[in-house]
Amino acid sequence: MDVLHCLGTTDPLFDVIQEIRRDGSEQTVYGYDEYSHHYLLKWQGQSLGALTVQAAANGRLDCEDHYPAVLLEQHCDELIATCKLRIRRGPSTPIQALRTLVRRAWEDQLSMGKRISIVNADVRMQAFYRRIGFTYLPGFDFVHPELQTPSNVLLMAVDASQRSYCQDLFDGIPKQVNQQSLVELCCGSFAQTGAVAKVGSLGLEAVA
């Protein structure tokens, strides 16, 4: 399996990624897509999965106002947010495809100095993300402003002591982050949600 990568929306690869993300709905481009990294999983010529990664240092994150402000204030340079994870059925098992896509994206982000990932997910997907290696942040639940779904906030750090899809990748990585301590820091500040808006809109536009 190969994982291809592009930055922004001008690369033709983004059109393929967008088709996978569409998932039967109208195609859309989000404001954050312009400064995000996009990953495409391919096997035997088939496009099997897509994942978008936003760096907090590059622009405003999707649903940023619902994330712990302390995380953005103290760890902006090493913080990423993942979204638009899609896996299609294909010649590999969905779990194998998922692990490959997540690991390759992390490998790329590690090379850029990223150490912390945050995600918002439908409450029904909490167990799924915990299997990947994320920890739920109680106190930050919200209703997604666009999807209108009850959402959780979860966090994952480069911490080789934590069981995750990337545990072996994190082993030996310098400047690791204690995931449990970070979770406690965030939850201790749950009343201080929100962050100063950065330049850039997170609005979306329909694409023909």
GROMACS .gro file of N, CA, C and O in nm, residues 5 43 51 83 90 116 122 129 157 205-206:
model
   44
    5HIS      N    1   0.074   1.219  -0.079
    5HIS     CA    2   0.055   1.337   0.006
    5HIS      C    3   0.054   1.463  -0.079
    5HIS      O    4   0.129   1.475  -0.176
   43TRP      N    5  -0.385   0.118  -0.313
   43TRP     CA    6  -0.336  -0.019  -0.320
   43TRP      C    7  -0.387  -0.083  -0.448
   43TRP      O    8  -0.507  -0.078  -0.477
   51LEU      N    9  -0.720   1.117   0.449
   51LEU     CA   10  -0.710   1.179   0.581
   51LEU      C   11  -0.654   1.319   0.564
   51LEU      O   12  -0.560   1.340   0.486
   83CYS      N   13  -0.888   1.523   1.054
   83CYS     CA   14  -1.031   1.522   1.020
   83CYS      C   15  -1.050   1.455   0.884
   83CYS      O   16  -0.954   1.420   0.815
   90GLY      N   17  -1.196  -0.247   0.004
   90GLY     CA   18  -1.111  -0.276  -0.110
   90GLY      C   19  -1.041  -0.408  -0.091
   90GLY      O   20  -1.086  -0.494  -0.014
  116ILE      N   21   0.158   1.629   1.897
  116ILE     CA   22   0.026   1.616   1.959
  116ILE      C   23  -0.082   1.624   1.851
  116ILE      O   24  -0.076   1.711   1.764
  122ASP      N   25  -1.785   1.217   1.628
  122ASP     CA   26  -1.920   1.178   1.672
  122ASP      C   27  -1.906   1.088   1.795
  122ASP      O   28  -1.817   1.003   1.801
  129TYR      N   29  -1.177   0.571   1.804
  129TYR     CA   30  -1.058   0.656   1.817
  129TYR      C   31  -0.970   0.615   1.935
  129TYR      O   32  -0.848   0.630   1.930
  157ALA      N   33  -0.086   1.183   2.185
  157ALA     CA   34   0.047   1.243   2.188
  157ALA      C   35   0.153   1.141   2.150
  157ALA      O   36   0.129   1.020   2.149
  205GLU      N   37  -1.731   2.594   0.062
  205GLU     CA   38  -1.798   2.633  -0.062
  205GLU      C   39  -1.825   2.508  -0.145
  205GLU      O   40  -1.747   2.413  -0.142
  206ALA      N   41  -1.935   2.509  -0.215
  206ALA     CA   42  -1.968   2.394  -0.298
  206ALA      C   43  -1.880   2.394  -0.423
  206ALA      O   44  -1.839   2.498  -0.472
   0.00000   0.00000   0.00000
